[in-house]
PDB file of C-alpha atoms in Angstrom:
ATOM      1  CA  MET A   1      19.230  -5.389  28.163  1.00  0.00           C
ATOM      2  CA  ILE A   2      17.140  -7.545  25.841  1.00  0.00           C
ATOM      3  CA  PRO A   3      17.851 -11.296  26.187  1.00  0.00           C
ATOM      4  CA  TRP A   4      18.267 -12.038  22.489  1.00  0.00           C
ATOM      5  CA  ASP A   5      19.985 -15.332  23.357  1.00  0.00           C
ATOM      6  CA  VAL A   6      16.647 -16.985  24.123  1.00  0.00           C
ATOM      7  CA  ILE A   7      15.901 -16.887  20.398  1.00  0.00           C
ATOM      8  CA  ASN A   8      18.627 -19.451  19.742  1.00  0.00           C
ATOM      9  CA  LEU A   9      16.889 -21.895  22.086  1.00  0.00           C
ATOM     10  CA  GLN A  10      14.103 -22.329  19.537  1.00  0.00           C
ATOM     11  CA  ASP A  11      14.330 -25.033  16.888  1.00  0.00           C
ATOM     12  CA  SER A  12      12.576 -23.771  13.755  1.00  0.00           C
ATOM     13  CA  VAL A  13      12.924 -20.448  12.007  1.00  0.00           C
ATOM     14  CA  ASP A  14       9.234 -19.743  12.665  1.00  0.00           C
ATOM     15  CA  ASP A  15       9.693 -20.208  16.409  1.00  0.00           C
ATOM     16  CA  ARG A  16      12.810 -18.049  16.420  1.00  0.00           C
ATOM     17  CA  LEU A  17      11.049 -15.287  14.522  1.00  0.00           C
ATOM     18  CA  ALA A  18       8.094 -15.470  16.916  1.00  0.00           C
ATOM     19  CA  ALA A  19      10.482 -15.120  19.857  1.00  0.00           C
ATOM     20  CA  PHE A  20      12.216 -12.166  18.187  1.00  0.00           C
ATOM     21  CA  ASN A  21       8.906 -10.418  17.497  1.00  0.00           C
ATOM     22  CA  ALA A  22       7.773 -10.944  21.082  1.00  0.00           C
ATOM     23  CA  LEU A  23      10.976  -9.464  22.511  1.00  0.00           C
ATOM     24  CA  PHE A  24      11.134  -6.595  20.040  1.00  0.00           C
ATOM     25  CA  LEU A  25       7.482  -5.556  20.326  1.00  0.00           C
ATOM     26  CA  THR A  26       7.546  -5.844  24.116  1.00  0.00           C
ATOM     27  CA  CYS A  27      10.528  -3.501  24.209  1.00  0.00           C
ATOM     28  CA  LEU A  28       8.789  -1.033  21.895  1.00  0.00           C
ATOM     29  CA  ASP A  29       5.593  -1.135  23.946  1.00  0.00           C
ATOM     30  CA  LYS A  30       7.613  -0.265  27.027  1.00  0.00           C
ATOM     31  CA  HIS A  31       9.845   2.485  25.662  1.00  0.00           C
ATOM     32  CA  ALA A  32       7.869   3.725  22.633  1.00  0.00           C
ATOM     33  CA  PRO A  33       4.186   2.921  23.225  1.00  0.00           C
ATOM     34  CA  GLU A  34       1.781   3.267  20.349  1.00  0.00           C
ATOM     35  CA  LYS A  35      -0.382   6.377  20.324  1.00  0.00           C
ATOM     36  CA  VAL A  36      -3.535   6.980  18.326  1.00  0.00           C
ATOM     37  CA  ILE A  37      -3.941  10.520  17.037  1.00  0.00           C
ATOM     38  CA  LYS A  38      -6.611  12.036  14.849  1.00  0.00           C
ATOM     39  CA  LEU A  39      -5.306  13.976  11.891  1.00  0.00           C
ATOM     40  CA  LYS A  40      -7.293  16.935  10.696  1.00  0.00           C
ATOM     41  CA  TYR A  41      -7.511  16.999   6.935  1.00  0.00           C
ATOM     42  CA  ASN A  42      -9.249  19.585   4.829  1.00  0.00           C
ATOM     43  CA  PRO A  43     -10.706  17.720   1.825  1.00  0.00           C
ATOM     44  CA  LYS A  44     -11.529  21.007   0.053  1.00  0.00           C
ATOM     45  CA  PRO A  45      -8.680  23.462   0.660  1.00  0.00           C
ATOM     46  CA  PHE A  46      -9.886  25.675  -2.189  1.00  0.00           C
ATOM     47  CA  ILE A  47     -12.931  26.811  -0.197  1.00  0.00           C
ATOM     48  CA  ASN A  48     -11.798  30.071   1.378  1.00  0.00           C
ATOM     49  CA  ARG A  49     -13.366  32.237   4.055  1.00  0.00           C
ATOM     50  CA  GLU A  50     -15.447  34.186   1.552  1.00  0.00           C
ATOM     51  CA  LEU A  51     -16.975  31.026   0.097  1.00  0.00           C
ATOM     52  CA  ARG A  52     -17.727  29.666   3.566  1.00  0.00           C
ATOM     53  CA  SER A  53     -19.509  32.907   4.401  1.00  0.00           C
ATOM     54  CA  SER A  54     -21.557  32.634   1.206  1.00  0.00           C
ATOM     55  CA  ILE A  55     -22.452  29.020   2.023  1.00  0.00           C
ATOM     56  CA  ARG A  56     -23.664  30.038   5.486  1.00  0.00           C
ATOM     57  CA  ASN A  57     -25.672  32.851   3.918  1.00  0.00           C
ATOM     58  CA  LYS A  58     -27.198  30.371   1.483  1.00  0.00           C
ATOM     59  CA  SER A  59     -28.275  28.136   4.372  1.00  0.00           C
ATOM     60  CA  GLN A  60     -29.932  31.072   6.111  1.00  0.00           C
ATOM     61  CA  ILE A  61     -31.805  32.094   2.957  1.00  0.00           C
ATOM     62  CA  CYS A  62     -32.895  28.476   2.484  1.00  0.00           C
ATOM     63  CA  GLN A  63     -34.351  28.437   5.999  1.00  0.00           C
ATOM     64  CA  ILE A  64     -36.182  31.706   5.321  1.00  0.00           C
ATOM     65  CA  ALA A  65     -37.568  30.369   2.036  1.00  0.00           C
ATOM     66  CA  ARG A  66     -38.834  27.231   3.759  1.00  0.00           C
ATOM     67  CA  ALA A  67     -40.403  29.246   6.547  1.00  0.00           C
ATOM     68  CA  THR A  68     -42.133  31.788   4.292  1.00  0.00           C
ATOM     69  CA  GLY A  69     -42.715  29.681   1.206  1.00  0.00           C
ATOM     70  CA  THR A  70     -42.705  32.752  -1.027  1.00  0.00           C
ATOM     71  CA  LEU A  71     -41.547  32.528  -4.615  1.00  0.00           C
ATOM     72  CA  GLU A  72     -39.297  35.554  -4.180  1.00  0.00           C
ATOM     73  CA  ASN A  73     -37.291  33.936  -1.382  1.00  0.00           C
ATOM     74  CA  TRP A  74     -37.020  30.636  -3.256  1.00  0.00           C
ATOM     75  CA  ASN A  75     -35.758  32.410  -6.367  1.00  0.00           C
ATOM     76  CA  ALA A  76     -33.207  34.294  -4.262  1.00  0.00           C
ATOM     77  CA  PHE A  77     -32.032  31.003  -2.752  1.00  0.00           C
ATOM     78  CA  LYS A  78     -31.734  29.268  -6.139  1.00  0.00           C
ATOM     79  CA  SER A  79     -29.874  32.208  -7.650  1.00  0.00           C
ATOM     80  CA  LEU A  80     -27.382  32.320  -4.776  1.00  0.00           C
ATOM     81  CA  LYS A  81     -26.971  28.539  -4.924  1.00  0.00           C
ATOM     82  CA  ARG A  82     -26.036  28.698  -8.621  1.00  0.00           C
ATOM     83  CA  ARG A  83     -23.536  31.508  -8.032  1.00  0.00           C
ATOM     84  CA  ILE A  84     -21.887  29.649  -5.155  1.00  0.00           C
ATOM     85  CA  LYS A  85     -21.670  26.462  -7.198  1.00  0.00           C
ATOM     86  CA  CYS A  86     -19.934  28.296 -10.043  1.00  0.00           C
ATOM     87  CA  ALA A  87     -17.602  30.043  -7.591  1.00  0.00           C
ATOM     88  CA  ILE A  88     -16.635  26.727  -5.969  1.00  0.00           C
ATOM     89  CA  ARG A  89     -15.909  25.154  -9.351  1.00  0.00           C
ATOM     90  CA  GLN A  90     -13.754  28.096 -10.367  1.00  0.00           C
ATOM     91  CA  ALA A  91     -11.913  28.078  -7.039  1.00  0.00           C
ATOM     92  CA  GLU A  92     -11.291  24.340  -7.383  1.00  0.00           C
ATOM     93  CA  THR A  93      -9.959  24.759 -10.915  1.00  0.00           C
ATOM     94  CA  ASP A  94      -7.659  27.602  -9.895  1.00  0.00           C
ATOM     95  CA  TYR A  95      -6.401  25.645  -6.889  1.00  0.00           C
ATOM     96  CA  PHE A  96      -5.439  22.501  -8.816  1.00  0.00           C
ATOM     97  CA  ASN A  97      -3.913  24.513 -11.664  1.00  0.00           C
ATOM     98  CA  LYS A  98      -1.750  26.316  -9.137  1.00  0.00           C
ATOM     99  CA  GLU A  99      -0.761  23.019  -7.486  1.00  0.00           C
ATOM    100  CA  ILE A 100       0.283  21.490 -10.807  1.00  0.00           C
ATOM    101  CA  LEU A 101       2.269  24.561 -11.865  1.00  0.00           C
ATOM    102  CA  SER A 102       4.056  24.769  -8.520  1.00  0.00           C
ATOM    103  CA  ASN A 103       5.062  21.086  -8.761  1.00  0.00           C
ATOM    104  CA  LYS A 104       5.799  20.906 -12.481  1.00  0.00           C
ATOM    105  CA  ASN A 105       9.237  19.407 -11.820  1.00  0.00           C
ATOM    106  CA  CYS A 106       7.930  16.672  -9.527  1.00  0.00           C
ATOM    107  CA  ARG A 107       5.940  13.958 -11.284  1.00  0.00           C
ATOM    108  CA  GLY A 108       4.899  12.309  -8.035  1.00  0.00           C
ATOM    109  CA  ALA A 109       3.339  15.501  -6.691  1.00  0.00           C
ATOM    110  CA  ILE A 110       1.605  16.155 -10.019  1.00  0.00           C
ATOM    111  CA  TRP A 111       0.007  12.707 -10.101  1.00  0.00           C
ATOM    112  CA  LYS A 112      -1.013  13.079  -6.471  1.00  0.00           C
ATOM    113  CA  THR A 113      -2.738  16.349  -7.349  1.00  0.00           C
ATOM    114  CA  ILE A 114      -4.449  14.766 -10.361  1.00  0.00           C
ATOM    115  CA  ARG A 115      -5.754  11.880  -8.254  1.00  0.00           C
ATOM    116  CA  ARG A 116      -7.170  14.361  -5.762  1.00  0.00           C
ATOM    117  CA  ALA A 117      -8.861  16.295  -8.564  1.00  0.00           C
ATOM    118  CA  ILE A 118     -10.545  13.254 -10.111  1.00  0.00           C
ATOM    119  CA  PRO A 119     -13.921  12.461  -8.491  1.00  0.00           C
ATOM    120  CA  LYS A 120     -13.826   9.212  -6.576  1.00  0.00           C
ATOM    121  CA  SER A 121     -16.250   6.562  -7.737  1.00  0.00           C
ATOM    122  CA  PRO A 122     -17.868   4.386  -5.078  1.00  0.00           C
ATOM    123  CA  SER A 123     -15.973   1.123  -4.829  1.00  0.00           C
ATOM    124  CA  GLN A 124     -17.701  -2.154  -4.194  1.00  0.00           C
ATOM    125  CA  GLN A 125     -16.130  -4.646  -1.845  1.00  0.00           C
ATOM    126  CA  LEU A 126     -15.814  -8.049  -3.458  1.00  0.00           C
ATOM    127  CA  THR A 127     -17.529 -10.830  -1.586  1.00  0.00           C
ATOM    128  CA  TYR A 128     -16.739 -14.515  -1.867  1.00  0.00           C
ATOM    129  CA  ILE A 129     -19.281 -17.184  -1.174  1.00  0.00           C
ATOM    130  CA  LYS A 130     -16.655 -19.917  -0.921  1.00  0.00           C
ATOM    131  CA  ASP A 131     -14.406 -20.615   2.011  1.00  0.00           C
ATOM    132  CA  THR A 132     -10.720 -19.745   1.939  1.00  0.00           C
ATOM    133  CA  VAL A 133      -9.620 -23.363   1.475  1.00  0.00           C
ATOM    134  CA  SER A 134     -11.710 -23.760  -1.685  1.00  0.00           C
ATOM    135  CA  LEU A 135     -10.395 -20.471  -3.041  1.00  0.00           C
ATOM    136  CA  SER A 136      -6.809 -21.509  -2.336  1.00  0.00           C
ATOM    137  CA  ASN A 137      -7.340 -24.820  -4.113  1.00  0.00           C
ATOM    138  CA  GLN A 138      -8.793 -23.044  -7.131  1.00  0.00           C
ATOM    139  CA  PHE A 139      -5.784 -20.727  -7.294  1.00  0.00           C
ATOM    140  CA  ASN A 140      -3.436 -23.711  -7.029  1.00  0.00           C
ATOM    141  CA  VAL A 141      -5.224 -25.556  -9.829  1.00  0.00           C
ATOM    142  CA  PHE A 142      -5.136 -22.467 -12.034  1.00  0.00           C
ATOM    143  CA  PHE A 143      -1.449 -21.667 -11.582  1.00  0.00           C
ATOM    144  CA  THR A 144      -0.294 -25.278 -11.822  1.00  0.00           C
ATOM    145  CA  SER A 145      -2.213 -25.764 -15.068  1.00  0.00           C
ATOM    146  CA  VAL A 146      -0.910 -22.645 -16.824  1.00  0.00           C
ATOM    147  CA  GLY A 147       2.117 -24.445 -18.251  1.00  0.00           C
ATOM    148  CA  GLN A 148       0.094 -27.410 -19.500  1.00  0.00           C
ATOM    149  CA  GLN A 149      -2.500 -25.166 -21.117  1.00  0.00           C
ATOM    150  CA  ALA A 150       0.226 -23.115 -22.799  1.00  0.00           C
ATOM    151  CA  ALA A 151       1.858 -26.284 -24.139  1.00  0.00           C
ATOM    152  CA  THR A 152      -1.468 -27.575 -25.464  1.00  0.00           C
ATOM    153  CA  SER A 153      -2.226 -24.269 -27.178  1.00  0.00           C
ATOM    154  CA  SER A 154       1.272 -24.127 -28.680  1.00  0.00           C
ATOM    155  CA  ARG A 155       0.966 -27.669 -30.009  1.00  0.00           C
ATOM    156  CA  LYS A 156      -2.404 -26.856 -31.578  1.00  0.00           C
ATOM    157  CA  LEU A 157      -0.991 -23.752 -33.276  1.00  0.00           C
ATOM    158  CA  ALA A 158       1.962 -25.742 -34.587  1.00  0.00           C
ATOM    159  CA  VAL A 159      -0.355 -28.334 -36.127  1.00  0.00           C
ATOM    160  CA  GLU A 160      -2.535 -25.645 -37.714  1.00  0.00           C
ATOM    161  CA  HIS A 161       0.474 -24.004 -39.373  1.00  0.00           C
ATOM    162  CA  GLY A 162       2.177 -27.242 -40.380  1.00  0.00           C
ATOM    163  CA  LEU A 163       5.103 -26.917 -38.002  1.00  0.00           C
ATOM    164  CA  GLN A 164       7.010 -29.879 -36.626  1.00  0.00           C
ATOM    165  CA  VAL A 165       6.240 -30.620 -33.001  1.00  0.00           C
ATOM    166  CA  SER A 166       8.867 -32.235 -30.810  1.00  0.00           C
ATOM    167  CA  GLU A 167       7.620 -34.047 -27.729  1.00  0.00           C
ATOM    168  CA  SER A 168      11.067 -34.384 -26.185  1.00  0.00           C
ATOM    169  CA  VAL A 169      12.330 -31.529 -24.066  1.00  0.00           C
ATOM    170  CA  LEU A 170      16.062 -31.028 -23.899  1.00  0.00           C
ATOM    171  CA  PRO A 171      17.493 -29.578 -20.691  1.00  0.00           C
ATOM    172  CA  VAL A 172      18.798 -26.057 -21.028  1.00  0.00           C
ATOM    173  CA  ARG A 173      22.282 -25.391 -19.714  1.00  0.00           C
ATOM    174  CA  TYR A 174      22.847 -21.834 -18.587  1.00  0.00           C
ATOM    175  CA  PRO A 175      26.262 -20.208 -18.189  1.00  0.00           C
ATOM    176  CA  GLU A 176      27.671 -20.278 -14.703  1.00  0.00           C
ATOM    177  CA  ASP A 177      27.520 -16.494 -14.366  1.00  0.00           C
ATOM    178  CA  GLU A 178      23.758 -16.550 -15.082  1.00  0.00           C
ATOM    179  CA  LEU A 179      22.902 -19.065 -12.372  1.00  0.00           C
ATOM    180  CA  PHE A 180      21.332 -17.885  -9.135  1.00  0.00           C
ATOM    181  CA  TYR A 181      22.261 -19.192  -5.712  1.00  0.00           C
ATOM    182  CA  PHE A 182      21.138 -18.295  -2.240  1.00  0.00           C
ATOM    183  CA  ARG A 183      24.098 -17.312  -0.125  1.00  0.00           C
ATOM    184  CA  PRO A 184      24.453 -16.112   3.447  1.00  0.00           C
ATOM    185  CA  VAL A 185      23.986 -12.378   3.892  1.00  0.00           C
ATOM    186  CA  THR A 186      25.951 -10.060   6.138  1.00  0.00           C
ATOM    187  CA  CYS A 187      24.852  -7.450   8.646  1.00  0.00           C
ATOM    188  CA  GLU A 188      26.217  -4.740   6.382  1.00  0.00           C
ATOM    189  CA  GLU A 189      23.981  -5.891   3.532  1.00  0.00           C
ATOM    190  CA  ILE A 190      20.925  -6.030   5.786  1.00  0.00           C
ATOM    191  CA  ASN A 191      21.658  -2.559   7.143  1.00  0.00           C
ATOM    192  CA  LYS A 192      22.073  -1.186   3.636  1.00  0.00           C
ATOM    193  CA  VAL A 193      18.718  -2.581   2.504  1.00  0.00           C
ATOM    194  CA  ILE A 194      16.812  -1.374   5.568  1.00  0.00           C
ATOM    195  CA  LEU A 195      18.395   2.079   5.538  1.00  0.00           C
ATOM    196  CA  SER A 196      17.447   2.480   1.871  1.00  0.00           C
ATOM    197  CA  MET A 197      13.753   1.965   2.645  1.00  0.00           C
ATOM    198  CA  PRO A 198      11.695   5.208   2.501  1.00  0.00           C
ATOM    199  CA  ASN A 199      10.347   6.450   5.816  1.00  0.00           C
ATOM    200  CA  ASN A 200       6.964   7.475   4.416  1.00  0.00           C
ATOM    201  CA  LYS A 201       5.804   3.936   3.670  1.00  0.00           C
ATOM    202  CA  ALA A 202       2.934   2.538   5.713  1.00  0.00           C
ATOM    203  CA  PRO A 203       3.931   0.098   8.474  1.00  0.00           C
ATOM    204  CA  GLY A 204       3.040  -3.574   8.366  1.00  0.00           C
ATOM    205  CA  TYR A 205       0.529  -5.462  10.453  1.00  0.00           C
ATOM    206  CA  ASP A 206       2.722  -5.000  13.538  1.00  0.00           C
ATOM    207  CA  LYS A 207       2.378  -1.186  13.124  1.00  0.00           C
ATOM    208  CA  VAL A 208       6.115  -0.592  13.528  1.00  0.00           C
ATOM    209  CA  PRO A 209       7.204   2.336  11.306  1.00  0.00           C
ATOM    210  CA  VAL A 210      10.262   1.990   9.102  1.00  0.00           C
ATOM    211  CA  LYS A 211      11.931   4.873  10.924  1.00  0.00           C
ATOM    212  CA  VAL A 212      11.728   2.975  14.217  1.00  0.00           C
ATOM    213  CA  ILE A 213      13.279  -0.109  12.628  1.00  0.00           C
ATOM    214  CA  LYS A 214      16.130   2.029  11.292  1.00  0.00           C
ATOM    215  CA  ASN A 215      16.744   3.532  14.721  1.00  0.00           C
ATOM    216  CA  CYS A 216      16.818   0.048  16.256  1.00  0.00           C
ATOM    217  CA  LEU A 217      19.248  -1.395  13.704  1.00  0.00           C
ATOM    218  CA  PRO A 218      22.309  -1.352  15.998  1.00  0.00           C
ATOM    219  CA  GLU A 219      20.389  -3.584  18.397  1.00  0.00           C
ATOM    220  CA  ILE A 220      18.507  -5.921  16.033  1.00  0.00           C
ATOM    221  CA  SER A 221      20.769  -6.142  12.985  1.00  0.00           C
ATOM    222  CA  ASP A 222      22.650  -9.265  14.106  1.00  0.00           C
ATOM    223  CA  THR A 223      19.464 -11.098  15.037  1.00  0.00           C
ATOM    224  CA  VAL A 224      17.667 -10.217  11.806  1.00  0.00           C
ATOM    225  CA  THR A 225      20.683 -11.343   9.776  1.00  0.00           C
ATOM    226  CA  THR A 226      20.758 -14.658  11.636  1.00  0.00           C
ATOM    227  CA  LEU A 227      17.045 -15.200  10.997  1.00  0.00           C
ATOM    228  CA  ILE A 228      17.410 -14.520   7.275  1.00  0.00           C
ATOM    229  CA  ASN A 229      20.380 -16.861   6.927  1.00  0.00           C
ATOM    230  CA  LEU A 230      18.540 -19.552   8.869  1.00  0.00           C
ATOM    231  CA  SER A 231      15.630 -19.144   6.476  1.00  0.00           C
ATOM    232  CA  PHE A 232      18.003 -19.748   3.548  1.00  0.00           C
ATOM    233  CA  GLU A 233      19.633 -22.747   5.191  1.00  0.00           C
ATOM    234  CA  SER A 234      16.353 -24.417   6.116  1.00  0.00           C
ATOM    235  CA  SER A 235      14.603 -23.481   2.835  1.00  0.00           C
ATOM    236  CA  THR A 236      11.757 -22.100   4.924  1.00  0.00           C
ATOM    237  CA  PHE A 237      10.101 -18.732   4.503  1.00  0.00           C
ATOM    238  CA  PRO A 238       8.725 -17.718   7.922  1.00  0.00           C
ATOM    239  CA  ARG A 239       4.954 -17.593   8.180  1.00  0.00           C
ATOM    240  CA  GLU A 240       5.015 -14.231   9.963  1.00  0.00           C
ATOM    241  CA  TRP A 241       6.874 -12.604   7.081  1.00  0.00           C
ATOM    242  CA  LYS A 242       4.229 -13.806   4.640  1.00  0.00           C
ATOM    243  CA  LYS A 243       1.745 -11.456   6.309  1.00  0.00           C
ATOM    244  CA  ARG A 244       3.711  -8.379   5.307  1.00  0.00           C
TER     245      ARG A 244
END
């Protein structure tokens, strides 16, 4: 029995969420410990047994050519290398064509096949010479000045085209049915949202799969609902949820 009641002893929503995470993850570590497995993935499924045999034969001929140094052996190696290269290209083309035709009614599978077929370019990791505080301040300055810059540009365009510019801003009144309010949520709504999440999505930083969360819903639904409603009431978005 998990003592969920200790969560209510905490004052802030951040402390309550931290207590919930500690209890939940401790329970998972005990009953469903994390395991690390190595998945075997064939990056070139179009290379069949015959091509592998030809590649091994090419390596042997290359060793012979290096050992003897004769022009005849080197020409034999180069000729076989060209034939294998053409055979691999043809096998790759046939493989991806077959994959696309077999998934012609599934756009997701087609795009996945296309992404696999496109050669990957080496990506460069961006590096920042400034500390995180300076970067955060620059982002804040940029986003807080967007409105002012847009207003200045609009005023300049109005002057250029001889339009009348009004400095006073009248408040806009929206219909009642278009207004948005935060309201308390129910367990049924939380369950519906979580159960609608796809199982194949990658887990968050806590490494808890979506499927595990769904299986634990009968036990954690009430607590999660309480945490969300407390977040609404206190106008505080928990720090831990910002990491997700």
